[in-house]
PDB file of C-alpha atoms in Angstrom:
ATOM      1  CA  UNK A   1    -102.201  26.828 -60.030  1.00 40.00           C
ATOM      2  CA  UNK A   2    -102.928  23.439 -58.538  1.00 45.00           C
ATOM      3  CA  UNK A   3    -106.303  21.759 -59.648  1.00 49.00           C
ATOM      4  CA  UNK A   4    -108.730  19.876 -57.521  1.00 71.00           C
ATOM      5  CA  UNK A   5    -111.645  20.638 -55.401  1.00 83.00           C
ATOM      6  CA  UNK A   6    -112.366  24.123 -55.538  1.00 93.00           C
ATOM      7  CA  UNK A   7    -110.919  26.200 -52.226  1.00 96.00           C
ATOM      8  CA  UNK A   8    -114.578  27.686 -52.099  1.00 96.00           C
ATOM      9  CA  UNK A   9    -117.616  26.633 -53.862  1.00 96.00           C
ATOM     10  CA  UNK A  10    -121.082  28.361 -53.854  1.00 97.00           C
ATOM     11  CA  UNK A  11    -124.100  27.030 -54.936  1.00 97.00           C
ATOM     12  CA  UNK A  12    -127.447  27.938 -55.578  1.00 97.00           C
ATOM     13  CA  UNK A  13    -127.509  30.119 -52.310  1.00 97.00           C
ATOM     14  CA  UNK A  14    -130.633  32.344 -51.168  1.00 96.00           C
ATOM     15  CA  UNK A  15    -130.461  35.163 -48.757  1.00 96.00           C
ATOM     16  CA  UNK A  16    -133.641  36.645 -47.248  1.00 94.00           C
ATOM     17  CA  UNK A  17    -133.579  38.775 -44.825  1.00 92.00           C
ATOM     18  CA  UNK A  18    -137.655  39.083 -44.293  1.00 91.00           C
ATOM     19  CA  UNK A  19    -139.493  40.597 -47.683  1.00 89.00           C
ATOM     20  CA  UNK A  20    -136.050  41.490 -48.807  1.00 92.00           C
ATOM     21  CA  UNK A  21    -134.260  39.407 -50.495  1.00 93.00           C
ATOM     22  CA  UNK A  22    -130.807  39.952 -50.828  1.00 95.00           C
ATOM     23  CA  UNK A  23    -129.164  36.914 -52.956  1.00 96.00           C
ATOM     24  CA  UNK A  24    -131.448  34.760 -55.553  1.00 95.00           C
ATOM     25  CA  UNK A  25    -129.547  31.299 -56.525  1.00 95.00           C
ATOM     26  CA  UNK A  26    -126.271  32.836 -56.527  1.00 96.00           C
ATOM     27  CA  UNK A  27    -123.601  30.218 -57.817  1.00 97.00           C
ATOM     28  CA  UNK A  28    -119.394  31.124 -57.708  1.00 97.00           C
ATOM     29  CA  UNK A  29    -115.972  28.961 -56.806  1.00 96.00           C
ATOM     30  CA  UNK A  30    -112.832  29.922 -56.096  1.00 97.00           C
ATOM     31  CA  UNK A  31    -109.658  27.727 -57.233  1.00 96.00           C
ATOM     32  CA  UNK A  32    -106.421  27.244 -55.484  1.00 95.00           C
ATOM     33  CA  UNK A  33    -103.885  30.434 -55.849  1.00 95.00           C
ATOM     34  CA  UNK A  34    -106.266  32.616 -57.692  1.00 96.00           C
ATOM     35  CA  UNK A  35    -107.294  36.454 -56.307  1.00 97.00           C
ATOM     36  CA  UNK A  36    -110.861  36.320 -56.750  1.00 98.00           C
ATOM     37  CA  UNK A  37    -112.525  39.242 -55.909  1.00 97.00           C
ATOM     38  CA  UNK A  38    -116.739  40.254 -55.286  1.00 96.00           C
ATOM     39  CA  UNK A  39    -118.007  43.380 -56.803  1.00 94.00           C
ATOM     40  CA  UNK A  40    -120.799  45.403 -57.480  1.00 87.00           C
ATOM     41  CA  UNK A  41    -122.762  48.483 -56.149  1.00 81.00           C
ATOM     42  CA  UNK A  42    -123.735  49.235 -52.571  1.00 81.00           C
ATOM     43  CA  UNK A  43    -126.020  47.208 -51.014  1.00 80.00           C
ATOM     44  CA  UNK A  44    -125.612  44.223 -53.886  1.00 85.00           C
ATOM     45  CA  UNK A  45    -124.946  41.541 -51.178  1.00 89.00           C
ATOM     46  CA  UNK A  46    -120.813  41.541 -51.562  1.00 92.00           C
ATOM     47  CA  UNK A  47    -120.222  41.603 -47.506  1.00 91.00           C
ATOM     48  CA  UNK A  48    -123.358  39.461 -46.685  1.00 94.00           C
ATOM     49  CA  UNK A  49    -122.063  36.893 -49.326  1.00 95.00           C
ATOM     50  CA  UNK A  50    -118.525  36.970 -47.534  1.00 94.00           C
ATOM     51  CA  UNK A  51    -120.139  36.621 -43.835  1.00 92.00           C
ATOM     52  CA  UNK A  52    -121.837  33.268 -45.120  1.00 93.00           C
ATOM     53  CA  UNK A  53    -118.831  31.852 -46.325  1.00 93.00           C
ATOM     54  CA  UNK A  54    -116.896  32.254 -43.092  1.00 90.00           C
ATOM     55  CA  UNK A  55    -120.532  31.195 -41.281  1.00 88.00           C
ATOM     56  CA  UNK A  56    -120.756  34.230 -39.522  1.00 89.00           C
ATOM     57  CA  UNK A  57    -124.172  33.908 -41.290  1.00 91.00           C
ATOM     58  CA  UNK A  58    -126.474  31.515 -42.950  1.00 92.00           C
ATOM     59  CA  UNK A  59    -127.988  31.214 -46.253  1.00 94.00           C
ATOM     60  CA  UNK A  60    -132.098  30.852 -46.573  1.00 95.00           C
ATOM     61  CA  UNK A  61    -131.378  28.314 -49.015  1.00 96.00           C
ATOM     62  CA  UNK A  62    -128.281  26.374 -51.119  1.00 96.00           C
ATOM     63  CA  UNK A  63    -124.494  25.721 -49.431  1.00 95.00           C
ATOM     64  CA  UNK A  64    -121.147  27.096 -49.330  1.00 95.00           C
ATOM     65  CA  UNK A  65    -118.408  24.698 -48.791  1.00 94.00           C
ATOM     66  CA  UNK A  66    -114.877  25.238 -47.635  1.00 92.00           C
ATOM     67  CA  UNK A  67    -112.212  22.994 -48.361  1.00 92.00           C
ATOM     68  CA  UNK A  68    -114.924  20.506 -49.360  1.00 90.00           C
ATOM     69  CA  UNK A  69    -116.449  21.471 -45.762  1.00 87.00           C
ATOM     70  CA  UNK A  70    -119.987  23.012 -45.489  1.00 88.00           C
ATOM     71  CA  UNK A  71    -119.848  26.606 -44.062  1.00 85.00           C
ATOM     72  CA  UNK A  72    -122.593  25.561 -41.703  1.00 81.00           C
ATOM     73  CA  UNK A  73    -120.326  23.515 -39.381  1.00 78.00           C
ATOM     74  CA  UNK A  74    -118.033  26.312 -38.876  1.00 70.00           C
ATOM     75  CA  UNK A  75    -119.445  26.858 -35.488  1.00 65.00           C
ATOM     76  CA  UNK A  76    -119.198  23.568 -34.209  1.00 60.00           C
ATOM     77  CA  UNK A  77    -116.453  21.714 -32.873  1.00 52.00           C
ATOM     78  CA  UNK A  78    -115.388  19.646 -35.857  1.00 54.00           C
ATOM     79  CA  UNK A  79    -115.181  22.644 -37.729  1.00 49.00           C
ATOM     80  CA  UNK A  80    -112.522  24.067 -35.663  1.00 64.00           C
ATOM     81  CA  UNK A  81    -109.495  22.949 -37.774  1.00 75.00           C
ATOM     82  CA  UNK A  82    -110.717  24.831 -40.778  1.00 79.00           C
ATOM     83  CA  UNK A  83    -110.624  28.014 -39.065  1.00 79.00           C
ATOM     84  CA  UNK A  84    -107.205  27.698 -38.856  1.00 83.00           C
ATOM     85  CA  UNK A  85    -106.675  27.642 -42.882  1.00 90.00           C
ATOM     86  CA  UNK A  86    -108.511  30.716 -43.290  1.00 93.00           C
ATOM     87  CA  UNK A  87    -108.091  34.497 -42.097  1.00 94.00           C
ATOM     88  CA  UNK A  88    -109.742  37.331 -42.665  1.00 95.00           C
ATOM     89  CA  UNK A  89    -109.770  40.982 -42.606  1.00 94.00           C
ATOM     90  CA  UNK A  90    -112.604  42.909 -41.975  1.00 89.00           C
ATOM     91  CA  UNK A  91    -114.097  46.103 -43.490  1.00 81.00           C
ATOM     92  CA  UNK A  92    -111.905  49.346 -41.754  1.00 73.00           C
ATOM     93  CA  UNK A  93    -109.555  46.428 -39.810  1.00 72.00           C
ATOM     94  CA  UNK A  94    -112.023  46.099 -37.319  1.00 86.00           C
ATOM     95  CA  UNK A  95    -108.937  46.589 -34.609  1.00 91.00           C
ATOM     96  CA  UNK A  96    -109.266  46.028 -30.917  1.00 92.00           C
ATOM     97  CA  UNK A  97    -108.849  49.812 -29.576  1.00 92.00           C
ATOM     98  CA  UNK A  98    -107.956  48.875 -26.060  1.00 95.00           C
ATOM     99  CA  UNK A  99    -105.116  46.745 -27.326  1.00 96.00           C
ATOM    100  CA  UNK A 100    -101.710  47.402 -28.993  1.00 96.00           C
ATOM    101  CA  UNK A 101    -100.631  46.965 -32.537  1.00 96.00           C
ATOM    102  CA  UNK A 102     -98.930  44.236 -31.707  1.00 96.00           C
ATOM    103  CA  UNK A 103    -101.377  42.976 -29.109  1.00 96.00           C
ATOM    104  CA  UNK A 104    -104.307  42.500 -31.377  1.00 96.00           C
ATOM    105  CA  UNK A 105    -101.858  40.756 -34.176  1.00 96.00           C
ATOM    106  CA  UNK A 106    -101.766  38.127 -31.526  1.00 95.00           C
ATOM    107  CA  UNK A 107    -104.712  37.509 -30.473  1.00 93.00           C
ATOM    108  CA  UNK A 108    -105.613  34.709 -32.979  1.00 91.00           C
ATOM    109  CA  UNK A 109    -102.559  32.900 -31.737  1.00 91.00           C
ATOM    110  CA  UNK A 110    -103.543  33.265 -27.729  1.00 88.00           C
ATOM    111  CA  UNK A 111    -106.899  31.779 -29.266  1.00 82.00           C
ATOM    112  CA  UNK A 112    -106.552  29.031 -31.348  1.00 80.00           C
ATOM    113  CA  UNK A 113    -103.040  28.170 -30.994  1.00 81.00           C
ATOM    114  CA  UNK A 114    -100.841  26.676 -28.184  1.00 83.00           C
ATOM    115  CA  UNK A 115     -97.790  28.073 -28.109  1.00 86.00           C
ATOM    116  CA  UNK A 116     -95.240  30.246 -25.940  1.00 92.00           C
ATOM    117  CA  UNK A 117     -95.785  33.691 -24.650  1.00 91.00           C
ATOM    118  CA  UNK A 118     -92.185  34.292 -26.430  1.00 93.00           C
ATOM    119  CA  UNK A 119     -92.994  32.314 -29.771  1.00 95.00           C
ATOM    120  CA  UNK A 120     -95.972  34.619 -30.210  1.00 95.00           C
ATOM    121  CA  UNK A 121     -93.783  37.843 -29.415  1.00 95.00           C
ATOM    122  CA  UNK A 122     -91.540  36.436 -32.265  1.00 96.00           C
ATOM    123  CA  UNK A 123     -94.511  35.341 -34.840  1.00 96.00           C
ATOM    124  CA  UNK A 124     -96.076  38.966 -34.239  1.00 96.00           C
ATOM    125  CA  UNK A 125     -92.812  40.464 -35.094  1.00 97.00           C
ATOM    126  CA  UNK A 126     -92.313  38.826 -37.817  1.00 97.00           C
ATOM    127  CA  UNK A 127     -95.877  39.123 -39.100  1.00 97.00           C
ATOM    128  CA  UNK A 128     -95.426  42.982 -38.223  1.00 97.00           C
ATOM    129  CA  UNK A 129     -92.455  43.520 -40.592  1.00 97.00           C
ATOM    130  CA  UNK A 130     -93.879  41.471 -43.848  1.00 96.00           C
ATOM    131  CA  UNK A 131     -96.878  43.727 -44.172  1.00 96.00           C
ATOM    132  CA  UNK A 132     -94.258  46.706 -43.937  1.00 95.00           C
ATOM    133  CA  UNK A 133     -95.151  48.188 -40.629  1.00 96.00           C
ATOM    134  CA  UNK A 134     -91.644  49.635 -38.351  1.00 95.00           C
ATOM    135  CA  UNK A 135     -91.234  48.040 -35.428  1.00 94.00           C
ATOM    136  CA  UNK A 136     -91.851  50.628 -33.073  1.00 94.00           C
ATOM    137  CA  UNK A 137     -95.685  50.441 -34.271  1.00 95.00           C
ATOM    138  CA  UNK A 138     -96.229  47.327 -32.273  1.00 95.00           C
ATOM    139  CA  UNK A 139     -96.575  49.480 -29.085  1.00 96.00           C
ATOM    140  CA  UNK A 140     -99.088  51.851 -30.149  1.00 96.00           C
ATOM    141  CA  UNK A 141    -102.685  52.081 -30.352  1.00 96.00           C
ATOM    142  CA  UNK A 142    -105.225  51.529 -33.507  1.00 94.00           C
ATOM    143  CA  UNK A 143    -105.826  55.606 -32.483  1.00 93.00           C
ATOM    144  CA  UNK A 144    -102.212  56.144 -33.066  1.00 95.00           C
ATOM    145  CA  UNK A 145    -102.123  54.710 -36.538  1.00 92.00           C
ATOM    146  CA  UNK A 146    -102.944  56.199 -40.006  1.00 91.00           C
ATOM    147  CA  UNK A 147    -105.823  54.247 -41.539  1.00 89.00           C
ATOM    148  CA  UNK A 148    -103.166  52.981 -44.210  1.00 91.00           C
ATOM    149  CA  UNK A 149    -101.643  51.440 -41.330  1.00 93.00           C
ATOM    150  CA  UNK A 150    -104.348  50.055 -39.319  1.00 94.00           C
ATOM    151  CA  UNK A 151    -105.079  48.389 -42.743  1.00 93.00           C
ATOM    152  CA  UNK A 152    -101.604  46.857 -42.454  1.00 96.00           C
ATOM    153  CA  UNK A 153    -101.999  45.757 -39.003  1.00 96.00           C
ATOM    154  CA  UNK A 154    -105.447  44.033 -39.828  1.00 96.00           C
ATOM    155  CA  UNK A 155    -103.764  42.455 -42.507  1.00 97.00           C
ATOM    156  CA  UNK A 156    -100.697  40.771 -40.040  1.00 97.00           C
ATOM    157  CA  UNK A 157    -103.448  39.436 -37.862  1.00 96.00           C
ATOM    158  CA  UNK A 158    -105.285  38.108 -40.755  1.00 96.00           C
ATOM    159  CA  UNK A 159    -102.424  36.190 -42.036  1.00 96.00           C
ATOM    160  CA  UNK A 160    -100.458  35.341 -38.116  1.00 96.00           C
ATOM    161  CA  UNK A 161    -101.507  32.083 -38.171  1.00 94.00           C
ATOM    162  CA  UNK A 162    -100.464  30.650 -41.449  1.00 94.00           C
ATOM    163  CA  UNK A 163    -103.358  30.600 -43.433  1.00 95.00           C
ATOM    164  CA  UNK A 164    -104.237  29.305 -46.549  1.00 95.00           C
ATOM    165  CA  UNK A 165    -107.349  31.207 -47.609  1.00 97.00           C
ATOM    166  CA  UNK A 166    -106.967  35.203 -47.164  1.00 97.00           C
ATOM    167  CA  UNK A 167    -110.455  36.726 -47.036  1.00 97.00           C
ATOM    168  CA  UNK A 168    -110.627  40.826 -47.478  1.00 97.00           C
ATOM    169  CA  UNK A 169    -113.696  42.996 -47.054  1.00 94.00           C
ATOM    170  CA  UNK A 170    -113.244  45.969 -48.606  1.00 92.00           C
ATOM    171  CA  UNK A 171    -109.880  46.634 -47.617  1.00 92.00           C
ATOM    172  CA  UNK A 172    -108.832  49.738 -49.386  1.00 92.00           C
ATOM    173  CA  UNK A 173    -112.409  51.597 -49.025  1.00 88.00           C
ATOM    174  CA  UNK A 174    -111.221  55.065 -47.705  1.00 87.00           C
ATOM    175  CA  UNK A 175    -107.674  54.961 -48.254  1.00 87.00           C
ATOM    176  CA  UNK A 176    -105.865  57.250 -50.621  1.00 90.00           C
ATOM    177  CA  UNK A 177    -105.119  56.100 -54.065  1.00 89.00           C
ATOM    178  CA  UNK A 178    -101.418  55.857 -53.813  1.00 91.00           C
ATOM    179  CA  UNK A 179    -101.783  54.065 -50.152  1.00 92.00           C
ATOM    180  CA  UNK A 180    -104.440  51.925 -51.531  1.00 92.00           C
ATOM    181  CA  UNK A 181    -102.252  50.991 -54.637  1.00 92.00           C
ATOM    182  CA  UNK A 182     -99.706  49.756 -51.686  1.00 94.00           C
ATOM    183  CA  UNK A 183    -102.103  48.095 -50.215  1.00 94.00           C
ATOM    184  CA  UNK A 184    -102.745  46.108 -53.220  1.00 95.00           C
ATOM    185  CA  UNK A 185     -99.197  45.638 -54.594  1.00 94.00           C
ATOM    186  CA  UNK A 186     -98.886  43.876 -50.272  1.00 96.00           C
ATOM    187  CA  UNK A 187    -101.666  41.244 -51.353  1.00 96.00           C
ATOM    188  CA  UNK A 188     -99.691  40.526 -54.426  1.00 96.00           C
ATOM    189  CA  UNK A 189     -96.499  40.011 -52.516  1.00 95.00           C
ATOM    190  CA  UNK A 190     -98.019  38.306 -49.797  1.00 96.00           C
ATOM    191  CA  UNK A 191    -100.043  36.039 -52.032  1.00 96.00           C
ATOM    192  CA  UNK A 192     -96.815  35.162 -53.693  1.00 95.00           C
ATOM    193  CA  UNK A 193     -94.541  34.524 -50.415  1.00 94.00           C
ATOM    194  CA  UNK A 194     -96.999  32.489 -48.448  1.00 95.00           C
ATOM    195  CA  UNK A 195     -99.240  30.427 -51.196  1.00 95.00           C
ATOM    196  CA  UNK A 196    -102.329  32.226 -50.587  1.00 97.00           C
ATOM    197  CA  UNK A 197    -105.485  31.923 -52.417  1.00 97.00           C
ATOM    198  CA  UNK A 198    -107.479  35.347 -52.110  1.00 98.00           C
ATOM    199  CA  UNK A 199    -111.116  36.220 -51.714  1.00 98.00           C
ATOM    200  CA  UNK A 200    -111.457  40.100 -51.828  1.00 96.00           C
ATOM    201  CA  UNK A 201    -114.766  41.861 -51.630  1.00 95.00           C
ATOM    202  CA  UNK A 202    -114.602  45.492 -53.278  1.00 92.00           C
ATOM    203  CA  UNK A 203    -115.907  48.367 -55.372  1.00 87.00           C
ATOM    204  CA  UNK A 204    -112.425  49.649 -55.709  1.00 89.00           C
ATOM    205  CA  UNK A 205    -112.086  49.579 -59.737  1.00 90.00           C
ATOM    206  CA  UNK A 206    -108.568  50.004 -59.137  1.00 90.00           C
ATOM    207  CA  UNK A 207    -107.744  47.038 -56.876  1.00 92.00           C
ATOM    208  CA  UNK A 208    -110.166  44.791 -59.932  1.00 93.00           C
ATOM    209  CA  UNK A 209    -108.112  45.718 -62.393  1.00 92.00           C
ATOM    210  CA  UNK A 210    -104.541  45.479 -60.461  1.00 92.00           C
ATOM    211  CA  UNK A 211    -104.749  42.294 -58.952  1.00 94.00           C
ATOM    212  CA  UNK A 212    -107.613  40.339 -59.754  1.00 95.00           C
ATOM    213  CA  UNK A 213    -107.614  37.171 -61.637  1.00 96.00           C
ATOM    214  CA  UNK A 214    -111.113  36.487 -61.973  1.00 97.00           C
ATOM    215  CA  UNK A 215    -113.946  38.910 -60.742  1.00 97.00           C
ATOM    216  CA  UNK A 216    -117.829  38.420 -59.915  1.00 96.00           C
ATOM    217  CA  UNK A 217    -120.114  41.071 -60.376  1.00 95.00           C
ATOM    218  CA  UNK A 218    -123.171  40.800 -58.450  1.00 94.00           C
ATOM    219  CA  UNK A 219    -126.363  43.401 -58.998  1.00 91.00           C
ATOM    220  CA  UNK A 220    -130.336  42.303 -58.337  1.00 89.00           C
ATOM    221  CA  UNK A 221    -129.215  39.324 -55.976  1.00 91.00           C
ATOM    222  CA  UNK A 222    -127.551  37.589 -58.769  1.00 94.00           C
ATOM    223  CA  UNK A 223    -124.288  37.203 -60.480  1.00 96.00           C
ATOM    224  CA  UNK A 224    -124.482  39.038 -63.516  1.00 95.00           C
ATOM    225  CA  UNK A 225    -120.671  37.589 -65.076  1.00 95.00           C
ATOM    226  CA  UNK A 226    -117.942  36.039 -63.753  1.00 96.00           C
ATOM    227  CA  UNK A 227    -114.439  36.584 -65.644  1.00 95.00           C
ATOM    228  CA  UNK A 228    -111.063  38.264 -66.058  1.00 95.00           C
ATOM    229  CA  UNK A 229    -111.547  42.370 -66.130  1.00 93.00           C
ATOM    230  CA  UNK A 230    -110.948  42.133 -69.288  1.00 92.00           C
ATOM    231  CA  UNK A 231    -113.753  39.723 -70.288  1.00 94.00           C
ATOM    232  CA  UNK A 232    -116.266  41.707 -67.990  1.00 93.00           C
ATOM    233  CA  UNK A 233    -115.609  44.814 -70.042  1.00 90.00           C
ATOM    234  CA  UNK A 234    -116.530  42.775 -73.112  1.00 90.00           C
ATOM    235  CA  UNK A 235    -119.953  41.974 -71.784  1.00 89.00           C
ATOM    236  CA  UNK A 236    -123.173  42.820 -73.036  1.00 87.00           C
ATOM    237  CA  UNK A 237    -125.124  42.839 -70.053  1.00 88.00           C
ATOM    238  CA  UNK A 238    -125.990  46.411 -69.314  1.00 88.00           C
ATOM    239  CA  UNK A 239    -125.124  46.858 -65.287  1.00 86.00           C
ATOM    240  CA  UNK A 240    -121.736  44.960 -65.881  1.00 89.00           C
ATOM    241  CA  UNK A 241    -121.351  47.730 -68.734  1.00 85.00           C
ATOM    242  CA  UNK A 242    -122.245  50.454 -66.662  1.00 83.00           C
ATOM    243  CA  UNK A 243    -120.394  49.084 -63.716  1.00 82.00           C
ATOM    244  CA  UNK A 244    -117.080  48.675 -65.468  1.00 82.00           C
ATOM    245  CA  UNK A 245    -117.329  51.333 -68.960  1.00 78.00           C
ATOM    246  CA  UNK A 246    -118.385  54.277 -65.891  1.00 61.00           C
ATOM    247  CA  UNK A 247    -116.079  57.306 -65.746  1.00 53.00           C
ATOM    248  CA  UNK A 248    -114.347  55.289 -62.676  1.00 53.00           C
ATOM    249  CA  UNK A 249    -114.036  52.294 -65.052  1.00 49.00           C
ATOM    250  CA  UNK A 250    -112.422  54.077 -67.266  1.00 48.00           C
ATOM    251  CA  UNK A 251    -109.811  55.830 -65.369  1.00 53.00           C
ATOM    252  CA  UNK A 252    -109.226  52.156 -63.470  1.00 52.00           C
ATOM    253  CA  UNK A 253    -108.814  51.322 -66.673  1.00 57.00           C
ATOM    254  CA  UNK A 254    -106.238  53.078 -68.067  1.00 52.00           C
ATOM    255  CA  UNK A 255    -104.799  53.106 -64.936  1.00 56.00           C
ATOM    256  CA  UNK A 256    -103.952  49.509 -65.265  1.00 54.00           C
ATOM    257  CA  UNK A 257    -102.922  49.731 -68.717  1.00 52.00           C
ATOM    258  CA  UNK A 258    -100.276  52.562 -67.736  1.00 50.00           C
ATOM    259  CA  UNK A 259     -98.847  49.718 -64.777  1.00 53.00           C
ATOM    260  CA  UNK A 260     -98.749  47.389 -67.240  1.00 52.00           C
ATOM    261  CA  UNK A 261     -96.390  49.145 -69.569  1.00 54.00           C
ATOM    262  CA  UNK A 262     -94.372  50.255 -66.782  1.00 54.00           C
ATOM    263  CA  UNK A 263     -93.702  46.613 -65.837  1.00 50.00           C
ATOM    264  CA  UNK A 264     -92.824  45.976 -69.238  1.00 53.00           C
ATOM    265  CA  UNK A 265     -90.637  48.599 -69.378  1.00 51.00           C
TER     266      UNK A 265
END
């Protein structure tokens, strides 16, 4: 893992929306390579947090920087080029239902990039196959596709321009266990193939104790720990407890434990 400015750093951020207030001085960064990953109950803040950092909101109070660049300028012009290093994948896939498979893969590329009608059949293709879709998917519609798959398909368009950063909201909420496992075990390999440093946001105990190399638990606006799986189930703070010793903890758990050995085997 390659050291230097952290790929996203959060500090001392306030959300209010009204009376409510959702985040109190919340503080986090993410390093280069790592799958970090946001958890906590419903309604802790996890998606709102996420929506920040890719400036699709803004805080009450503190910053959020990416790549050293505040989240703030995202909108503007200058902040163009970082979009570029980032993509993300939204809760459910979020697919366009009027267009193809392989139609809304591309439509980051007809966006932001200049390039050929028949380089951006060939990127989608390509993009289609690493996230283990066939290729006769590219024609249908998101209504034509098992949610494992629109998953996938979310996932090509999230990563079909090259990105850096890979940010995931809650992208096996729904899915089976045994499709969500495959989900997970596609991060890995993606990670892995293309460099990718990973924010995921989820309550899956599962996918926190497959992949994750450092989690934050948030609960009453803050961040109760930050640390391996492992470390979090050491702590004495009584929601992280509950959150991870639960009878869902436990099965994630020794659901892990069981991969593990297999590996080793």
């Amino acid at each position: 893992m390659e050291t230097g400015l952290p790929v996203i750093e959060v500090s001392h951020v306030t959300t209010r929306f009204g009376q409510a207030v959702v985040h109190d001085d919340v503080s986090l960064s993410i390093e280069q390579g790592e799958v970090f990953a946001i958890a906590g109950g419903n309604g802790c803040g996890k998606s709102t947090l996420l929506r920040e950092i890719i400036g699709l909101l803004t805080p009450s109070a503190g910053t959020i920087r990416l790549f050293g660049v505040d989240s703030r300028q995202l909108e503007e012009s200058d902040g163009r080029p970082i979009h570029r290093r980032f993509g993300v994948m939204f809760q459910h896939g979020a697919l366009f239902s009027s267009l193809t498979l392989a139609e809304n893969v591309a439509v980051p590329l007809r966006e932001h990039a200049d390039v050929s009608p028949r380089l951006i059949r060939d990127i989608v293709a390509v993009k289609i196959a690493m996230v283990g879709l066939p290729p006769d998917s590219a024609a249908k519609f998101p209504s034509e596709l098992s949610g494992g798959m629109r998953r996938r398909a979310a996932l090509a368009r999230a990563i079909v321009m090259d990105p850096e950063l890979l940010l995931l909201d809650e992208p096996t909420t729904g899915l089976d266990p045994m499709i969500a496992a495959g989900f997970d075990d596609l991060v890995l390999s993606l990670k892995s193939q293309l460099g990718l440093t990973v924010l995921m946001v989820t309550h899956d105990l599962d996918s926190l104790w497959r992949i994750a190399n450092r989690v934050a638990v948030l609960g009453h606006g803050k961040v109760l720990g930050i640390g391996t799986m492992q470390e979090l189930s050491q702590s004495d703070d009584p929601a992280i407890h509950e959150y991870v010793h639960g009878p869902r903890g436990r099965a994630a758990k020794a659901q892990a434990a069981w991969n593990d050995r297999r590996r080793e085997a």
